[in-house]
Each structure stands twice: as C-alpha cells, then as structure tokens.
Coordinates of C-alpha atoms in Angstrom, one line a residue:
M1 CA -24.1 -1.0 11.7
T2 CA -23.5 -4.9 12.7
S3 CA -23.8 -7.7 10.1
P4 CA -24.0 -11.3 12.0
A5 CA -21.9 -13.7 9.9
G6 CA -20.3 -17.1 10.4
K7 CA -16.8 -18.1 10.1
K8 CA -17.0 -19.0 6.4
D9 CA -19.0 -15.7 5.7
I10 CA -16.1 -13.9 7.6
I11 CA -13.2 -15.7 5.6
D12 CA -15.1 -15.1 2.1
E13 CA -15.7 -11.4 3.1
M14 CA -12.1 -11.1 4.1
A15 CA -11.1 -12.6 0.6
R16 CA -13.4 -10.1 -1.1
L17 CA -12.2 -6.9 0.6
R18 CA -8.4 -8.0 -0.1
A19 CA -9.5 -8.7 -3.6
S20 CA -11.0 -5.2 -4.1
G21 CA -8.1 -3.7 -2.5
E22 CA -10.0 -2.2 0.6
A23 CA -8.3 -2.1 3.9
F24 CA -10.2 -3.3 6.9
A25 CA -9.5 -4.5 10.7
L26 CA -9.7 -7.8 11.9
A27 CA -11.0 -8.3 15.6
T28 CA -10.3 -11.4 17.3
V29 CA -11.9 -12.6 20.8
V30 CA -9.0 -14.1 22.3
R31 CA -10.1 -14.3 26.1
T32 CA -13.5 -14.1 27.8
Q33 CA -14.4 -14.1 31.6
D34 CA -17.6 -14.7 33.3
A35 CA -21.0 -14.2 31.1
T36 CA -20.3 -12.9 27.6
S37 CA -22.2 -13.2 24.6
A38 CA -19.1 -13.9 22.5
K39 CA -16.6 -16.4 23.0
A40 CA -12.6 -16.9 22.4
G41 CA -12.2 -17.5 18.7
A42 CA -14.9 -15.3 17.7
K43 CA -13.9 -13.0 14.6
A44 CA -15.3 -9.8 12.9
I45 CA -14.2 -7.4 10.2
V46 CA -14.5 -3.7 11.0
R47 CA -14.6 -1.8 7.9
R48 CA -13.2 2.0 7.5
G49 CA -16.6 3.3 8.0
G50 CA -17.4 1.6 11.0
E51 CA -19.5 -1.5 9.8
I52 CA -18.9 -4.6 11.7
V53 CA -19.4 -7.9 9.8
G54 CA -19.5 -10.8 12.1
W55 CA -20.1 -11.1 15.9
I56 CA -17.6 -10.3 18.6
G57 CA -20.1 -9.1 21.3
S58 CA -22.7 -6.8 21.9
G59 CA -23.0 -2.9 21.9
C60 CA -21.0 -3.3 25.2
V61 CA -17.8 -3.7 23.1
Q62 CA -18.7 -2.4 19.7
G63 CA -17.8 1.0 20.6
A64 CA -14.3 0.0 21.8
V65 CA -13.8 -2.2 19.0
R66 CA -14.7 0.6 16.4
K67 CA -12.5 3.2 17.9
T68 CA -9.4 0.6 18.3
A69 CA -10.1 -0.3 14.4
K70 CA -10.0 3.3 13.0
E71 CA -6.6 3.8 15.0
V72 CA -4.8 0.8 13.6
L73 CA -6.4 1.5 10.3
S74 CA -4.8 4.9 10.6
G75 CA -1.3 3.5 11.3
A76 CA -1.2 2.3 14.7
D77 CA 0.2 -1.0 15.8
A78 CA -2.2 -3.6 16.4
R79 CA -3.5 -3.9 19.9
L80 CA -5.1 -6.2 22.5
I81 CA -8.0 -4.3 24.4
R82 CA -10.0 -5.3 27.5
V83 CA -13.6 -4.6 28.0
R84 CA -14.8 -5.2 31.4
P85 CA -17.4 -4.0 33.8
K86 CA -17.1 -0.4 34.5
E87 CA -16.8 -0.6 38.0
Q88 CA -13.5 -2.4 37.9
V89 CA -12.1 0.0 35.4
A90 CA -10.0 2.5 37.2
A91 CA -7.4 3.7 34.9
P92 CA -7.2 3.5 31.0
V93 CA -4.4 0.9 31.1
D94 CA -4.7 -2.4 33.2
V95 CA -1.6 -3.3 35.2
D96 CA -0.3 -5.9 32.7
G97 CA -0.3 -3.0 30.0
V98 CA -3.8 -3.8 28.3
E99 CA -5.8 -0.9 27.2
L100 CA -9.1 -0.7 29.2
Y101 CA -12.6 0.0 28.0
K102 CA -15.8 0.3 30.5
S103 CA -18.8 -2.1 29.7
A104 CA -22.1 -1.3 31.1
C105 CA -23.5 -4.5 30.0
P106 CA -25.5 -6.4 33.2
S107 CA -23.9 -9.5 32.3
G108 CA -20.7 -8.5 34.2
G109 CA -18.3 -10.6 31.7
T110 CA -14.8 -9.6 30.6
V111 CA -13.7 -9.8 26.9
E112 CA -10.3 -9.5 25.6
I113 CA -10.1 -8.5 21.8
F114 CA -7.2 -8.4 19.2
I115 CA -7.4 -5.8 16.6
E116 CA -5.2 -5.9 13.8
A117 CA -5.2 -3.9 10.3
M118 CA -5.4 -5.9 7.2
L119 CA -4.0 -3.8 4.8
P120 CA -3.9 -4.4 0.7
R121 CA -0.7 -5.1 -0.9
P122 CA 1.1 -2.0 -2.1
Q123 CA 0.9 -1.8 -5.9
L124 CA 3.7 -1.4 -8.1
V125 CA 3.1 0.0 -11.6
V126 CA 5.9 -0.6 -14.3
L127 CA 5.6 1.5 -17.2
G128 CA 7.7 -0.4 -20.0
L129 CA 9.7 -3.3 -20.0
S130 CA 13.2 -2.5 -20.4
P131 CA 15.8 -5.1 -18.9
V132 CA 15.8 -2.9 -15.9
G133 CA 11.9 -2.7 -15.8
V134 CA 11.7 -6.4 -16.0
A135 CA 14.2 -6.7 -13.0
V136 CA 11.9 -3.9 -11.0
A137 CA 8.9 -6.0 -11.7
E138 CA 10.4 -9.4 -10.9
L139 CA 11.7 -8.2 -7.4
G140 CA 8.6 -6.1 -6.7
R141 CA 6.7 -9.4 -7.2
R142 CA 9.2 -11.3 -4.8
L143 CA 8.6 -8.7 -2.2
G144 CA 4.9 -9.1 -2.1
Y145 CA 3.6 -6.1 -4.4
S146 CA 0.4 -6.3 -6.4
L147 CA 2.3 -6.0 -9.9
V148 CA 0.7 -3.7 -12.9
V149 CA 2.5 -4.0 -16.0
V150 CA 2.1 -1.3 -18.9
A151 CA 3.8 -2.0 -21.9
P152 CA 3.1 -2.9 -25.7
E153 CA 1.3 -6.5 -26.3
E154 CA 4.5 -7.6 -28.0
M155 CA 6.5 -6.9 -24.5
Q156 CA 4.0 -8.5 -22.2
A157 CA 5.7 -12.0 -22.5
R158 CA 8.7 -10.7 -20.5
C159 CA 6.9 -10.4 -17.3
A160 CA 4.7 -13.4 -16.7
D161 CA 3.7 -12.8 -13.2
A162 CA 1.9 -9.5 -13.4
D163 CA -1.5 -9.1 -11.8
V164 CA -2.6 -6.6 -14.2
R165 CA -1.4 -6.1 -17.8
V166 CA -2.3 -2.9 -19.8
T167 CA -1.0 -2.2 -23.2
E168 CA -1.7 1.6 -23.2
Y169 CA -0.5 4.3 -21.0
A170 CA -4.0 5.3 -19.7
L171 CA -3.8 5.5 -15.9
E172 CA -7.0 7.5 -15.1
D173 CA -8.9 4.2 -13.9
L174 CA -5.7 3.0 -11.9
T175 CA -6.9 1.7 -8.8
R176 CA -5.6 2.8 -5.3
P177 CA -3.2 5.4 -6.7
E178 CA -2.4 6.6 -2.5
Q179 CA -1.0 2.9 -2.3
S180 CA 0.8 2.8 -5.9
F181 CA 4.4 3.4 -6.9
I182 CA 4.8 4.3 -10.4
V183 CA 8.5 3.3 -12.2
V184 CA 9.0 4.6 -15.9
A185 CA 11.1 2.0 -17.4
T186 CA 10.6 2.9 -21.4
Q187 CA 14.2 3.7 -21.8
G188 CA 13.8 5.6 -25.1
R189 CA 10.6 4.1 -26.4
R190 CA 7.6 6.6 -26.0
D191 CA 9.3 8.0 -22.9
R192 CA 7.2 11.4 -23.1
E193 CA 3.9 9.5 -23.4
A194 CA 4.6 7.4 -20.4
L195 CA 6.0 10.2 -18.3
A196 CA 3.4 12.4 -19.1
A197 CA 0.5 9.9 -18.1
A198 CA 2.6 8.8 -14.9
L199 CA 3.0 12.5 -13.7
R200 CA -0.6 13.3 -14.7
S201 CA -1.7 10.3 -12.3
A202 CA -2.8 10.5 -8.6
V203 CA 0.2 8.3 -7.9
P204 CA 2.3 10.3 -5.4
Y205 CA 5.6 8.2 -6.2
V206 CA 7.0 8.7 -10.0
A207 CA 10.4 7.7 -10.7
F208 CA 12.2 7.4 -14.2
I209 CA 14.8 5.0 -14.9
G210 CA 17.6 7.3 -17.0
S211 CA 20.1 10.1 -16.0
R212 CA 19.2 13.5 -14.5
K213 CA 20.0 15.1 -17.8
K214 CA 17.8 13.1 -20.0
A215 CA 14.9 13.5 -17.4
Q216 CA 15.5 17.4 -17.6
V217 CA 15.4 17.4 -21.2
L218 CA 12.2 15.3 -21.4
T219 CA 10.4 17.1 -18.8
A220 CA 11.3 20.4 -20.7
Q221 CA 9.8 19.3 -23.8
M222 CA 6.7 18.1 -22.2
I223 CA 6.2 21.3 -20.4
E224 CA 6.6 23.0 -23.8
Q225 CA 3.6 20.5 -24.9
G226 CA 1.4 21.6 -22.2
L227 CA 2.3 19.8 -19.1
E228 CA 2.1 21.7 -15.7
E229 CA 5.4 22.4 -14.0
T230 CA 4.1 21.5 -10.8
L231 CA 3.5 17.8 -12.2
A232 CA 6.8 17.9 -14.0
R233 CA 8.6 18.6 -10.6
R234 CA 6.9 15.5 -8.9
L235 CA 9.5 13.4 -11.0
K236 CA 12.0 11.4 -9.2
A237 CA 15.0 11.0 -11.5
P238 CA 17.0 9.3 -11.5
A239 CA 15.6 6.3 -9.9
G240 CA 16.5 4.6 -6.5
L241 CA 18.8 5.3 -3.7
N242 CA 22.6 5.8 -4.7
I243 CA 24.0 2.7 -3.5
G244 CA 26.9 2.3 -6.2
A245 CA 24.6 -0.2 -8.1
I246 CA 25.9 -2.1 -11.3
G247 CA 23.9 -4.1 -13.5
H248 CA 19.9 -4.6 -14.1
E249 CA 19.3 -6.6 -10.9
E250 CA 21.4 -4.2 -8.4
I251 CA 19.6 -1.2 -10.0
A252 CA 16.0 -2.8 -9.2
L253 CA 17.3 -3.3 -5.8
S254 CA 18.0 0.4 -5.3
I255 CA 14.8 1.4 -6.7
L256 CA 12.8 -1.3 -4.5
A257 CA 15.0 0.0 -1.4
E258 CA 13.9 3.7 -2.2
I259 CA 10.3 2.5 -2.3
T260 CA 10.5 0.5 0.9
E261 CA 12.3 3.3 2.5
L262 CA 9.3 5.8 1.6
R263 CA 6.9 3.2 2.9
R264 CA 8.2 2.2 6.2
R265 CA 9.6 5.4 7.3
G266 CA 7.8 8.0 5.3
V267 CA 11.1 9.5 4.1
G268 CA 10.9 12.1 1.6
I269 CA 12.2 11.7 -1.9
A270 CA 15.0 13.9 -2.8
V271 CA 14.8 14.9 -6.5
D272 CA 18.5 15.9 -7.3
E273 CA 20.6 13.2 -6.1
E274 CA 22.4 11.1 -9.1
G275 CA 21.3 7.5 -8.4
P276 CA 22.2 4.2 -10.0
A277 CA 19.4 4.4 -12.7
A278 CA 21.5 7.4 -14.2
Q279 CA 23.5 4.8 -15.9
A280 CA 21.0 2.6 -16.9
C281 CA 20.4 4.0 -20.4
G282 CA 24.2 4.0 -21.4
P283 CA 24.9 7.0 -23.9
E284 CA 22.1 9.7 -23.7
S285 CA 19.3 8.9 -26.3
Q286 CA 16.3 10.8 -27.0
E287 CA 12.9 9.9 -28.1
K288 CA 12.4 11.0 -31.6

C-alpha cells in the first residue's frame, strides 16, 4: 500500500515511528533523467510490512524500493538503486556499480533512489543504581542508548537522564526486548528479585555486576525457588570484557564495550570468563 504524503507529513511520521521504536527505511530520490513522476529530493518511508508513506514514484519503482528496503532493514548496507527502462538494463549492476532495476513505465525515465535503514536506538536497562550502575547508565546515555532505569523511588535521583523510570522489577511489558540489554547492578539490594525478573524477560543479554561465585550462589538459590535452569544459564557474570578495569567508570566502560561488540560484530557472550565487574562488590555479600 502507498500513502501519499507531503514533506511535513513525512517528518511527522518519522518522528512518530522513532518515538514508538519502530524500524523503517527512508527512500530518497537523488536524481532523475527524462520524464519521471517523482523528482529529486522526494522522500518516502517504507515500513517493515511494505507500506510506503510518501511518494517516490509510481508502481514502476515501488517494487524495487520495497525489495531494497526489506534488505536494508534485515541488516544490509544502505544502497543506491537505479530504476530505468527495461530495454536499457542488460545486467543487474550498472557500469558504475549501482544496482539496476527494470521499469516498464511508458514514460521512459530513470530514477536513482538512496535507501537507508532508520533503526531505533538500542535500549539499555539498568536494574539498580549502585555506583557502578550509575556509571553504566551515564555512559550508555552518552553512547546514544535509550535508557531505562529500574530502581526504588528513593534512588531514582541518582540518574537524572533516564528516558523511562520504573520502581519495580516488572519487565514483562518491556518494549523492544530484542533490541535491549539488561545490566543488573543491584549489588546486594534485592539481587535475586532483580535477576529473576531479568532472566525471565525476553531480553537476550542479561549481565550481572558481581563475581562469578556470587552469581553461582544466587542462581542456585533461584533454581531452588523455581527458576528454570535454562534461564539461569543465560546470565553473563561477571559483566563486561576483561580489560583490567579499575573503578566504577572503567568497569562501566568494560560492560558497554562488551555490549558494543555484541551489537556490532554479533560476537557470542562467554559466561565463564572472570571480568572486571567481579571486583565491583568488594567482599562477597549475600542477600538476606
């Protein structure tokens, strides 16, 4: 389906989709030749389902735009495509490296369209605002994450820049779990409750600031209380890459570095490597 829209409508729709956390592709006409219904500068939004909001040309170009939008939303690089009369297309790629698509439109024009993915900000969910938790939240915010802070109300003032504030460890309604990362930074304050909520969520990455020994004790206790072992094995503890970090800020750096590596390179997270967050709690302390 195609919904015509003016420039202001496109901008408003982009803002709405970004606020809702929905990924979409943006198609921009960068050059035309001969007769075309869309002109340079025209823009359209392409949603995951194929709906086009805006006008970048008739049905002669929409199929190519939808196909390319689907690819960039699935992880492919942004790309420039060229749609031209079918009799002028002898290969899938033009001599200058631009991907070619055939057009059967009688107008005989050529359209070049740049298509890029507009992905929502990844979401960093910090459970607990211990000193390391605050450092993780602050660094995550500077790196462009949408920040969700889950902590008792009296601790919320420690992090002024959160996008969302939650006072209870209820993560069932967490939006965009597949684009989220959870860091449990309770450090002795309702550890088991926070860990159980995090591990039962749909978020793939759950890391614990604390030693491997403490994490093992806590997960064993939670399994005795009914947590499935498969869920317990999801826990990354201690959190962060082992970079020899010292102090709250460096530990936060190691954790965000690990998350960045996972996001950018798809590197698997090992759960048996002693990292810097193992020392974040000092002497072993257990929740009573």
